[in-house]
């Protein structure tokens, strides 16, 4: 799982370079979908939050709520918090994981703090929001019928110039 | 929109967020709104639906301070709250 998280960061960078999308271009269809979707009130889902930091980064990083109850089709907000307790600025970059992984396809992040470098100055502490929704189609997928717990995990790595992340199966 | 670089069919592939990353709120300009939201969550047993008003207020705070691209609130899933709000004049501070 660590290997997969490692790979996701440079993959996203390559994706951005190839397509020119810096993560700021919204896909045309999504805002319409969000505006039109209706909450599925009879499928309450518990979303729990994990926070990890790779050994290389000295940030203190944690979720501000351990769980939140949401329903598919309704946007939701949650917060993490990060602090740089050192006396040097540190640049971090994060990736995320969703379990069960089959539920991941329905987990849509509208905006968050991931995949782009974030710089914290010495002693700085910031709120890090995640704005997301679970697609209403989740409620129609028979494979998801017994899923009422989804766990979102973020992991921060230190971003260094020229750092080579060990990618499994590459180079 | 998946890349051709999936090296495993059955693994989870993280996707970038639709609207990219939130700029960091380095000066805590919206911390008060966040606190109100978190307090609402604590009081409601962490039920997201009960705190959507506070969530919307937080995002409006970000938009007002260029900490988030401006987006009509309906497109962020708050169309039902907008209809309620149109009765009163919202005070943005």
PDB file of C-alpha atoms in Angstrom:
ATOM      1  CA  UNK A   1       0.000   0.000   0.000  1.00  0.00           C
ATOM      2  CA  UNK A   2       2.919   2.309   0.687  1.00  0.00           C
ATOM      3  CA  UNK A   3       4.298   1.521  -2.744  1.00  0.00           C
ATOM      4  CA  UNK A   4       1.023   2.492  -4.337  1.00  0.00           C
ATOM      5  CA  UNK A   5       0.906   5.744  -2.430  1.00  0.00           C
ATOM      6  CA  UNK A   6       4.449   6.527  -3.476  1.00  0.00           C
ATOM      7  CA  UNK A   7       3.628   6.006  -7.093  1.00  0.00           C
ATOM      8  CA  UNK A   8       0.507   8.105  -7.106  1.00  0.00           C
ATOM      9  CA  UNK A   9       2.363  11.373  -6.602  1.00  0.00           C
ATOM     10  CA  UNK A  10       4.695  11.241  -9.601  1.00  0.00           C
ATOM     11  CA  UNK A  11       1.917   9.683 -11.677  1.00  0.00           C
ATOM     12  CA  UNK A  12      -0.260  12.668 -11.009  1.00  0.00           C
ATOM     13  CA  UNK A  13       2.583  15.023 -11.896  1.00  0.00           C
ATOM     14  CA  UNK A  14       3.070  13.224 -15.199  1.00  0.00           C
ATOM     15  CA  UNK A  15      -0.661  13.381 -15.803  1.00  0.00           C
ATOM     16  CA  UNK A  16      -0.687  17.110 -15.154  1.00  0.00           C
ATOM     17  CA  UNK A  17       2.276  17.732 -17.410  1.00  0.00           C
ATOM     18  CA  UNK A  18       0.790  15.695 -20.212  1.00  0.00           C
ATOM     19  CA  UNK A  19      -2.653  17.194 -20.101  1.00  0.00           C
ATOM     20  CA  UNK A  20      -1.818  20.659 -18.825  1.00  0.00           C
ATOM     21  CA  UNK A  21      -4.407  20.295 -16.104  1.00  0.00           C
ATOM     22  CA  UNK A  22      -2.938  21.628 -12.874  1.00  0.00           C
ATOM     23  CA  UNK A  23      -5.765  20.160 -10.912  1.00  0.00           C
ATOM     24  CA  UNK A  24      -7.529  23.502 -11.091  1.00  0.00           C
ATOM     25  CA  UNK A  25      -9.586  22.769 -14.179  1.00  0.00           C
ATOM     26  CA  UNK A  26     -12.880  21.240 -13.178  1.00  0.00           C
ATOM     27  CA  UNK A  27     -14.286  18.667 -15.504  1.00  0.00           C
ATOM     28  CA  UNK A  28     -17.268  20.162 -17.319  1.00  0.00           C
ATOM     29  CA  UNK A  29     -19.824  17.607 -16.247  1.00  0.00           C
ATOM     30  CA  UNK A  30     -19.163  17.501 -12.552  1.00  0.00           C
ATOM     31  CA  UNK A  31     -20.618  20.796 -11.303  1.00  0.00           C
ATOM     32  CA  UNK A  32     -23.808  19.935 -13.134  1.00  0.00           C
ATOM     33  CA  UNK A  33     -23.882  16.557 -11.493  1.00  0.00           C
ATOM     34  CA  UNK A  34     -23.340  18.041  -8.057  1.00  0.00           C
ATOM     35  CA  UNK A  35     -26.095  20.574  -8.607  1.00  0.00           C
ATOM     36  CA  UNK A  36     -28.557  17.939  -9.770  1.00  0.00           C
ATOM     37  CA  UNK A  37     -27.800  15.087  -7.399  1.00  0.00           C
ATOM     38  CA  UNK A  38     -30.191  14.289  -4.591  1.00  0.00           C
ATOM     39  CA  UNK A  39     -29.205  12.893  -1.208  1.00  0.00           C
ATOM     40  CA  UNK A  40     -29.982   9.228  -0.625  1.00  0.00           C
ATOM     41  CA  UNK A  41     -31.204   9.580   2.948  1.00  0.00           C
ATOM     42  CA  UNK A  42     -31.648   5.893   3.685  1.00  0.00           C
ATOM     43  CA  UNK A  43     -27.953   5.084   3.202  1.00  0.00           C
ATOM     44  CA  UNK A  44     -26.116   6.615   6.111  1.00  0.00           C
ATOM     45  CA  UNK A  45     -22.392   6.055   5.765  1.00  0.00           C
ATOM     46  CA  UNK A  46     -19.762   6.501   8.421  1.00  0.00           C
ATOM     47  CA  UNK A  47     -16.614   8.053   6.978  1.00  0.00           C
ATOM     48  CA  UNK A  48     -13.566   7.782   9.204  1.00  0.00           C
ATOM     49  CA  UNK A  49     -10.347   9.679   8.767  1.00  0.00           C
ATOM     50  CA  UNK A  50      -6.739   8.590   9.033  1.00  0.00           C
ATOM     51  CA  UNK A  51      -3.652  10.700   8.795  1.00  0.00           C
ATOM     52  CA  UNK A  52      -0.180   9.409   8.224  1.00  0.00           C
ATOM     53  CA  UNK A  53       3.143  11.019   7.678  1.00  0.00           C
ATOM     54  CA  UNK A  54       5.995   9.306   6.037  1.00  0.00           C
ATOM     55  CA  UNK A  55       9.087   9.034   8.216  1.00  0.00           C
ATOM     56  CA  UNK A  56      10.809  11.688   6.100  1.00  0.00           C
ATOM     57  CA  UNK A  57       8.466  14.530   7.049  1.00  0.00           C
ATOM     58  CA  UNK A  58       8.396  16.131  10.468  1.00  0.00           C
ATOM     59  CA  UNK A  59       4.934  17.624  10.270  1.00  0.00           C
ATOM     60  CA  UNK A  60       2.340  16.850  12.856  1.00  0.00           C
ATOM     61  CA  UNK A  61      -0.638  15.893  10.757  1.00  0.00           C
ATOM     62  CA  UNK A  62      -3.996  14.694  12.000  1.00  0.00           C
ATOM     63  CA  UNK A  63      -7.717  14.741  11.255  1.00  0.00           C
ATOM     64  CA  UNK A  64      -9.839  17.227  13.213  1.00  0.00           C
ATOM     65  CA  UNK A  65     -12.686  14.746  13.402  1.00  0.00           C
ATOM     66  CA  UNK A  66     -12.303  11.006  13.638  1.00  0.00           C
ATOM     67  CA  UNK A  67     -15.546  10.366  11.786  1.00  0.00           C
ATOM     68  CA  UNK A  68     -18.451  12.012  10.024  1.00  0.00           C
ATOM     69  CA  UNK A  69     -21.788  10.586   8.955  1.00  0.00           C
ATOM     70  CA  UNK A  70     -22.785  11.357   5.394  1.00  0.00           C
ATOM     71  CA  UNK A  71     -25.255  10.160   2.789  1.00  0.00           C
ATOM     72  CA  UNK A  72     -24.557   9.643  -0.914  1.00  0.00           C
ATOM     73  CA  UNK A  73     -25.492  12.609  -3.060  1.00  0.00           C
ATOM     74  CA  UNK A  74     -24.781  15.284  -0.467  1.00  0.00           C
ATOM     75  CA  UNK A  75     -21.569  17.295  -0.306  1.00  0.00           C
ATOM     76  CA  UNK A  76     -19.641  17.186   2.934  1.00  0.00           C
ATOM     77  CA  UNK A  77     -16.782  19.060   4.533  1.00  0.00           C
ATOM     78  CA  UNK A  78     -14.100  17.704   6.853  1.00  0.00           C
ATOM     79  CA  UNK A  79     -10.827  19.002   8.209  1.00  0.00           C
ATOM     80  CA  UNK A  80      -7.315  17.885   8.830  1.00  0.00           C
ATOM     81  CA  UNK A  81      -4.701  19.970  10.555  1.00  0.00           C
ATOM     82  CA  UNK A  82      -0.967  20.165   9.972  1.00  0.00           C
ATOM     83  CA  UNK A  83       1.764  21.785  12.013  1.00  0.00           C
ATOM     84  CA  UNK A  84       5.430  22.281  11.272  1.00  0.00           C
ATOM     85  CA  UNK A  85       7.080  22.091  14.696  1.00  0.00           C
ATOM     86  CA  UNK A  86      10.591  22.648  13.347  1.00  0.00           C
ATOM     87  CA  UNK A  87      12.544  25.820  12.737  1.00  0.00           C
ATOM     88  CA  UNK A  88      12.779  25.302   8.981  1.00  0.00           C
ATOM     89  CA  UNK A  89      10.107  25.570   6.298  1.00  0.00           C
ATOM     90  CA  UNK A  90       8.981  22.204   5.062  1.00  0.00           C
ATOM     91  CA  UNK A  91       7.207  21.415   1.836  1.00  0.00           C
ATOM     92  CA  UNK A  92       4.884  18.456   1.909  1.00  0.00           C
ATOM     93  CA  UNK A  93       2.811  16.673  -0.650  1.00  0.00           C
ATOM     94  CA  UNK A  94       0.093  14.223   0.099  1.00  0.00           C
ATOM     95  CA  UNK A  95      -1.790  11.418  -1.448  1.00  0.00           C
ATOM     96  CA  UNK A  96      -4.816   9.574  -0.220  1.00  0.00           C
ATOM     97  CA  UNK A  97      -6.361   6.168  -0.087  1.00  0.00           C
ATOM     98  CA  UNK A  98      -9.930   4.951   0.334  1.00  0.00           C
ATOM     99  CA  UNK A  99     -11.000   1.647   1.790  1.00  0.00           C
ATOM    100  CA  UNK A 100     -12.816  -0.460   0.906  1.00  0.00           C
ATOM    101  CA  UNK A 101     -11.135   0.174  -2.398  1.00  0.00           C
ATOM    102  CA  UNK A 102     -14.246  -0.729  -4.376  1.00  0.00           C
ATOM    103  CA  UNK A 103     -15.972   2.214  -2.710  1.00  0.00           C
ATOM    104  CA  UNK A 104     -13.174   4.508  -3.867  1.00  0.00           C
ATOM    105  CA  UNK A 105     -14.702   4.939  -7.304  1.00  0.00           C
ATOM    106  CA  UNK A 106     -17.711   6.599  -5.685  1.00  0.00           C
ATOM    107  CA  UNK A 107     -15.671   8.854  -3.451  1.00  0.00           C
ATOM    108  CA  UNK A 108     -15.338  12.227  -5.165  1.00  0.00           C
ATOM    109  CA  UNK A 109     -13.174  14.964  -3.820  1.00  0.00           C
ATOM    110  CA  UNK A 110     -14.354  18.318  -5.039  1.00  0.00           C
ATOM    111  CA  UNK A 111     -11.441  20.090  -3.460  1.00  0.00           C
ATOM    112  CA  UNK A 112      -8.804  19.189  -0.935  1.00  0.00           C
ATOM    113  CA  UNK A 113      -5.177  19.720  -0.149  1.00  0.00           C
ATOM    114  CA  UNK A 114      -3.712  16.735  -1.861  1.00  0.00           C
ATOM    115  CA  UNK A 115      -1.402  16.138  -4.782  1.00  0.00           C
ATOM    116  CA  UNK A 116      -0.003  19.661  -4.743  1.00  0.00           C
ATOM    117  CA  UNK A 117       2.973  20.846  -2.759  1.00  0.00           C
ATOM    118  CA  UNK A 118       2.068  22.610   0.442  1.00  0.00           C
ATOM    119  CA  UNK A 119       4.599  24.696   2.304  1.00  0.00           C
ATOM    120  CA  UNK A 120       4.472  25.257   6.040  1.00  0.00           C
ATOM    121  CA  UNK A 121       6.755  27.830   7.598  1.00  0.00           C
ATOM    122  CA  UNK A 122       8.485  27.143  10.923  1.00  0.00           C
ATOM    123  CA  UNK A 123       5.939  26.682  13.728  1.00  0.00           C
ATOM    124  CA  UNK A 124       3.075  27.236  11.334  1.00  0.00           C
ATOM    125  CA  UNK A 125      -0.189  25.380  11.805  1.00  0.00           C
ATOM    126  CA  UNK A 126      -2.967  25.287   9.224  1.00  0.00           C
ATOM    127  CA  UNK A 127      -6.388  23.813   8.697  1.00  0.00           C
ATOM    128  CA  UNK A 128      -6.626  21.515   5.714  1.00  0.00           C
ATOM    129  CA  UNK A 129     -10.149  21.016   4.394  1.00  0.00           C
ATOM    130  CA  UNK A 130     -11.515  18.201   2.305  1.00  0.00           C
ATOM    131  CA  UNK A 131     -14.749  18.879   0.432  1.00  0.00           C
ATOM    132  CA  UNK A 132     -16.219  15.705  -0.982  1.00  0.00           C
ATOM    133  CA  UNK A 133     -19.291  13.651  -1.785  1.00  0.00           C
ATOM    134  CA  UNK A 134     -20.162  10.037  -2.277  1.00  0.00           C
ATOM    135  CA  UNK A 135     -21.767   9.531  -5.633  1.00  0.00           C
ATOM    136  CA  UNK A 136     -25.468   8.588  -5.436  1.00  0.00           C
ATOM    137  CA  UNK A 137     -24.746   5.621  -7.700  1.00  0.00           C
ATOM    138  CA  UNK A 138     -23.065   4.069  -4.693  1.00  0.00           C
ATOM    139  CA  UNK A 139     -26.556   3.343  -3.372  1.00  0.00           C
ATOM    140  CA  UNK A 140     -27.490   1.482  -6.531  1.00  0.00           C
ATOM    141  CA  UNK A 141     -24.460  -0.775  -6.664  1.00  0.00           C
ATOM    142  CA  UNK A 142     -25.337  -4.194  -5.221  1.00  0.00           C
ATOM    143  CA  UNK A 143     -21.682  -4.729  -4.363  1.00  0.00           C
ATOM    144  CA  UNK A 144     -21.900  -1.747  -2.035  1.00  0.00           C
ATOM    145  CA  UNK A 145     -25.076  -2.871  -0.290  1.00  0.00           C
ATOM    146  CA  UNK A 146     -23.278  -3.938   2.866  1.00  0.00           C
ATOM    147  CA  UNK A 147     -20.793  -1.064   2.913  1.00  0.00           C
ATOM    148  CA  UNK A 148     -21.564   1.456   5.623  1.00  0.00           C
ATOM    149  CA  UNK A 149     -18.033   2.404   6.567  1.00  0.00           C
ATOM    150  CA  UNK A 150     -15.549   4.166   4.330  1.00  0.00           C
ATOM    151  CA  UNK A 151     -12.124   5.173   5.537  1.00  0.00           C
ATOM    152  CA  UNK A 152     -10.196   8.028   4.015  1.00  0.00           C
ATOM    153  CA  UNK A 153      -6.463   8.062   4.653  1.00  0.00           C
ATOM    154  CA  UNK A 154      -4.066  10.837   3.758  1.00  0.00           C
ATOM    155  CA  UNK A 155      -0.322  10.470   3.848  1.00  0.00           C
ATOM    156  CA  UNK A 156       2.104  13.372   3.682  1.00  0.00           C
ATOM    157  CA  UNK A 157       5.577  13.067   2.256  1.00  0.00           C
ATOM    158  CA  UNK A 158       8.288  15.647   2.279  1.00  0.00           C
ATOM    159  CA  UNK A 159       8.763  17.114  -1.196  1.00  0.00           C
ATOM    160  CA  UNK A 160      12.418  17.686  -1.991  1.00  0.00           C
ATOM    161  CA  UNK A 161      13.948  18.806  -5.232  1.00  0.00           C
ATOM    162  CA  UNK A 162      15.279  15.948  -7.233  1.00  0.00           C
ATOM    163  CA  UNK A 163      14.040  13.453  -4.742  1.00  0.00           C
ATOM    164  CA  UNK A 164      13.476  10.087  -6.290  1.00  0.00           C
ATOM    165  CA  UNK A 165      10.617   8.180  -4.810  1.00  0.00           C
ATOM    166  CA  UNK A 166      11.137   4.421  -4.949  1.00  0.00           C
ATOM    167  CA  UNK A 167       8.570   3.237  -7.467  1.00  0.00           C
ATOM    168  CA  UNK A 168       7.916  -0.490  -7.519  1.00  0.00           C
ATOM    169  CA  UNK A 169       8.637  -1.993 -10.910  1.00  0.00           C
ATOM    170  CA  UNK A 170      10.079   1.232 -12.333  1.00  0.00           C
ATOM    171  CA  UNK A 171      13.746   1.922 -13.234  1.00  0.00           C
TER     172      UNK A 171
ATOM    173  CA  UNK B   1     -10.667  10.106 -17.017  1.00  0.00           C
ATOM    174  CA  UNK B   2      -8.103   7.507 -16.074  1.00  0.00           C
ATOM    175  CA  UNK B   3      -4.468   7.534 -17.011  1.00  0.00           C
ATOM    176  CA  UNK B   4      -3.014   4.745 -19.057  1.00  0.00           C
ATOM    177  CA  UNK B   5      -0.537   4.174 -16.310  1.00  0.00           C
ATOM    178  CA  UNK B   6      -2.546   1.893 -14.086  1.00  0.00           C
ATOM    179  CA  UNK B   7      -0.187  -0.869 -13.296  1.00  0.00           C
ATOM    180  CA  UNK B   8      -2.736  -2.964 -11.547  1.00  0.00           C
ATOM    181  CA  UNK B   9      -6.334  -3.583 -12.480  1.00  0.00           C
ATOM    182  CA  UNK B  10      -7.606  -4.343  -9.041  1.00  0.00           C
ATOM    183  CA  UNK B  11      -5.970  -1.625  -7.023  1.00  0.00           C
ATOM    184  CA  UNK B  12      -7.252   1.713  -5.842  1.00  0.00           C
ATOM    185  CA  UNK B  13      -6.164   4.564  -8.068  1.00  0.00           C
ATOM    186  CA  UNK B  14      -6.229   7.937  -6.370  1.00  0.00           C
ATOM    187  CA  UNK B  15      -7.830  10.609  -8.478  1.00  0.00           C
ATOM    188  CA  UNK B  16      -6.998  14.280  -8.343  1.00  0.00           C
ATOM    189  CA  UNK B  17      -9.695  16.497  -6.836  1.00  0.00           C
ATOM    190  CA  UNK B  18     -12.137  18.064  -9.285  1.00  0.00           C
ATOM    191  CA  UNK B  19     -11.195  21.603  -8.442  1.00  0.00           C
ATOM    192  CA  UNK B  20      -7.636  21.001  -7.381  1.00  0.00           C
ATOM    193  CA  UNK B  21      -6.114  21.948  -4.091  1.00  0.00           C
ATOM    194  CA  UNK B  22      -7.348  24.505  -1.617  1.00  0.00           C
ATOM    195  CA  UNK B  23      -4.730  27.205  -1.078  1.00  0.00           C
ATOM    196  CA  UNK B  24      -3.538  27.075   2.511  1.00  0.00           C
ATOM    197  CA  UNK B  25      -5.225  29.525   4.853  1.00  0.00           C
ATOM    198  CA  UNK B  26      -1.878  30.676   6.209  1.00  0.00           C
ATOM    199  CA  UNK B  27      -3.360  33.544   8.212  1.00  0.00           C
ATOM    200  CA  UNK B  28      -6.301  31.646   9.607  1.00  0.00           C
ATOM    201  CA  UNK B  29      -8.735  34.022   7.965  1.00  0.00           C
ATOM    202  CA  UNK B  30     -11.466  31.432   7.981  1.00  0.00           C
ATOM    203  CA  UNK B  31     -10.554  29.723  11.238  1.00  0.00           C
ATOM    204  CA  UNK B  32     -13.587  31.145  13.028  1.00  0.00           C
ATOM    205  CA  UNK B  33     -15.874  29.646  10.399  1.00  0.00           C
ATOM    206  CA  UNK B  34     -14.074  26.353  10.722  1.00  0.00           C
ATOM    207  CA  UNK B  35     -14.514  26.440  14.489  1.00  0.00           C
ATOM    208  CA  UNK B  36     -18.208  27.069  14.128  1.00  0.00           C
ATOM    209  CA  UNK B  37     -18.470  24.133  11.758  1.00  0.00           C
ATOM    210  CA  UNK B  38     -16.507  21.830  14.049  1.00  0.00           C
ATOM    211  CA  UNK B  39     -18.628  22.870  17.029  1.00  0.00           C
ATOM    212  CA  UNK B  40     -21.730  22.055  15.023  1.00  0.00           C
ATOM    213  CA  UNK B  41     -20.317  18.636  14.206  1.00  0.00           C
ATOM    214  CA  UNK B  42     -19.536  17.936  17.849  1.00  0.00           C
ATOM    215  CA  UNK B  43     -23.010  18.916  18.921  1.00  0.00           C
ATOM    216  CA  UNK B  44     -24.760  16.941  16.214  1.00  0.00           C
ATOM    217  CA  UNK B  45     -22.897  13.706  16.746  1.00  0.00           C
ATOM    218  CA  UNK B  46     -20.800  14.327  13.649  1.00  0.00           C
ATOM    219  CA  UNK B  47     -23.731  14.338  11.295  1.00  0.00           C
ATOM    220  CA  UNK B  48     -22.745  16.146   8.131  1.00  0.00           C
ATOM    221  CA  UNK B  49     -26.324  16.957   7.099  1.00  0.00           C
ATOM    222  CA  UNK B  50     -26.885  18.940  10.293  1.00  0.00           C
ATOM    223  CA  UNK B  51     -23.938  21.219   9.616  1.00  0.00           C
ATOM    224  CA  UNK B  52     -24.302  22.108   5.980  1.00  0.00           C
ATOM    225  CA  UNK B  53     -25.135  25.718   6.768  1.00  0.00           C
ATOM    226  CA  UNK B  54     -21.821  26.052   8.610  1.00  0.00           C
ATOM    227  CA  UNK B  55     -19.986  24.208   5.858  1.00  0.00           C
ATOM    228  CA  UNK B  56     -21.401  26.585   3.300  1.00  0.00           C
ATOM    229  CA  UNK B  57     -20.423  29.574   5.433  1.00  0.00           C
ATOM    230  CA  UNK B  58     -16.869  28.271   5.618  1.00  0.00           C
ATOM    231  CA  UNK B  59     -16.610  27.883   1.861  1.00  0.00           C
ATOM    232  CA  UNK B  60     -18.127  31.327   1.349  1.00  0.00           C
ATOM    233  CA  UNK B  61     -15.471  32.717   3.668  1.00  0.00           C
ATOM    234  CA  UNK B  62     -12.793  31.135   1.496  1.00  0.00           C
ATOM    235  CA  UNK B  63     -14.311  32.484  -1.679  1.00  0.00           C
ATOM    236  CA  UNK B  64     -14.576  35.975  -0.199  1.00  0.00           C
ATOM    237  CA  UNK B  65     -10.856  35.916   0.590  1.00  0.00           C
ATOM    238  CA  UNK B  66      -9.618  34.352  -2.628  1.00  0.00           C
ATOM    239  CA  UNK B  67      -8.843  31.125  -0.801  1.00  0.00           C
ATOM    240  CA  UNK B  68     -11.111  29.273  -3.158  1.00  0.00           C
ATOM    241  CA  UNK B  69     -12.211  29.864  -6.719  1.00  0.00           C
ATOM    242  CA  UNK B  70     -15.624  31.490  -6.833  1.00  0.00           C
ATOM    243  CA  UNK B  71     -18.311  29.022  -7.579  1.00  0.00           C
ATOM    244  CA  UNK B  72     -22.101  29.366  -7.395  1.00  0.00           C
ATOM    245  CA  UNK B  73     -23.181  27.639  -4.206  1.00  0.00           C
ATOM    246  CA  UNK B  74     -25.686  25.523  -6.128  1.00  0.00           C
ATOM    247  CA  UNK B  75     -22.772  23.899  -7.909  1.00  0.00           C
ATOM    248  CA  UNK B  76     -21.276  22.978  -4.561  1.00  0.00           C
ATOM    249  CA  UNK B  77     -24.409  21.102  -3.560  1.00  0.00           C
ATOM    250  CA  UNK B  78     -26.088  23.821  -1.509  1.00  0.00           C
ATOM    251  CA  UNK B  79     -29.004  24.702  -3.739  1.00  0.00           C
ATOM    252  CA  UNK B  80     -31.592  23.926  -1.067  1.00  0.00           C
ATOM    253  CA  UNK B  81     -29.846  26.197   1.440  1.00  0.00           C
ATOM    254  CA  UNK B  82     -29.659  29.005  -1.124  1.00  0.00           C
ATOM    255  CA  UNK B  83     -33.410  28.999  -1.533  1.00  0.00           C
ATOM    256  CA  UNK B  84     -33.798  29.401   2.198  1.00  0.00           C
ATOM    257  CA  UNK B  85     -31.172  32.104   2.325  1.00  0.00           C
ATOM    258  CA  UNK B  86     -32.789  34.198  -0.367  1.00  0.00           C
ATOM    259  CA  UNK B  87     -35.417  35.208   2.165  1.00  0.00           C
ATOM    260  CA  UNK B  88     -32.876  36.977   4.352  1.00  0.00           C
ATOM    261  CA  UNK B  89     -29.964  39.166   3.413  1.00  0.00           C
ATOM    262  CA  UNK B  90     -26.754  37.223   4.147  1.00  0.00           C
ATOM    263  CA  UNK B  91     -24.075  39.245   5.876  1.00  0.00           C
ATOM    264  CA  UNK B  92     -20.616  38.362   4.614  1.00  0.00           C
ATOM    265  CA  UNK B  93     -17.839  39.332   6.980  1.00  0.00           C
TER     266      UNK B  93
END
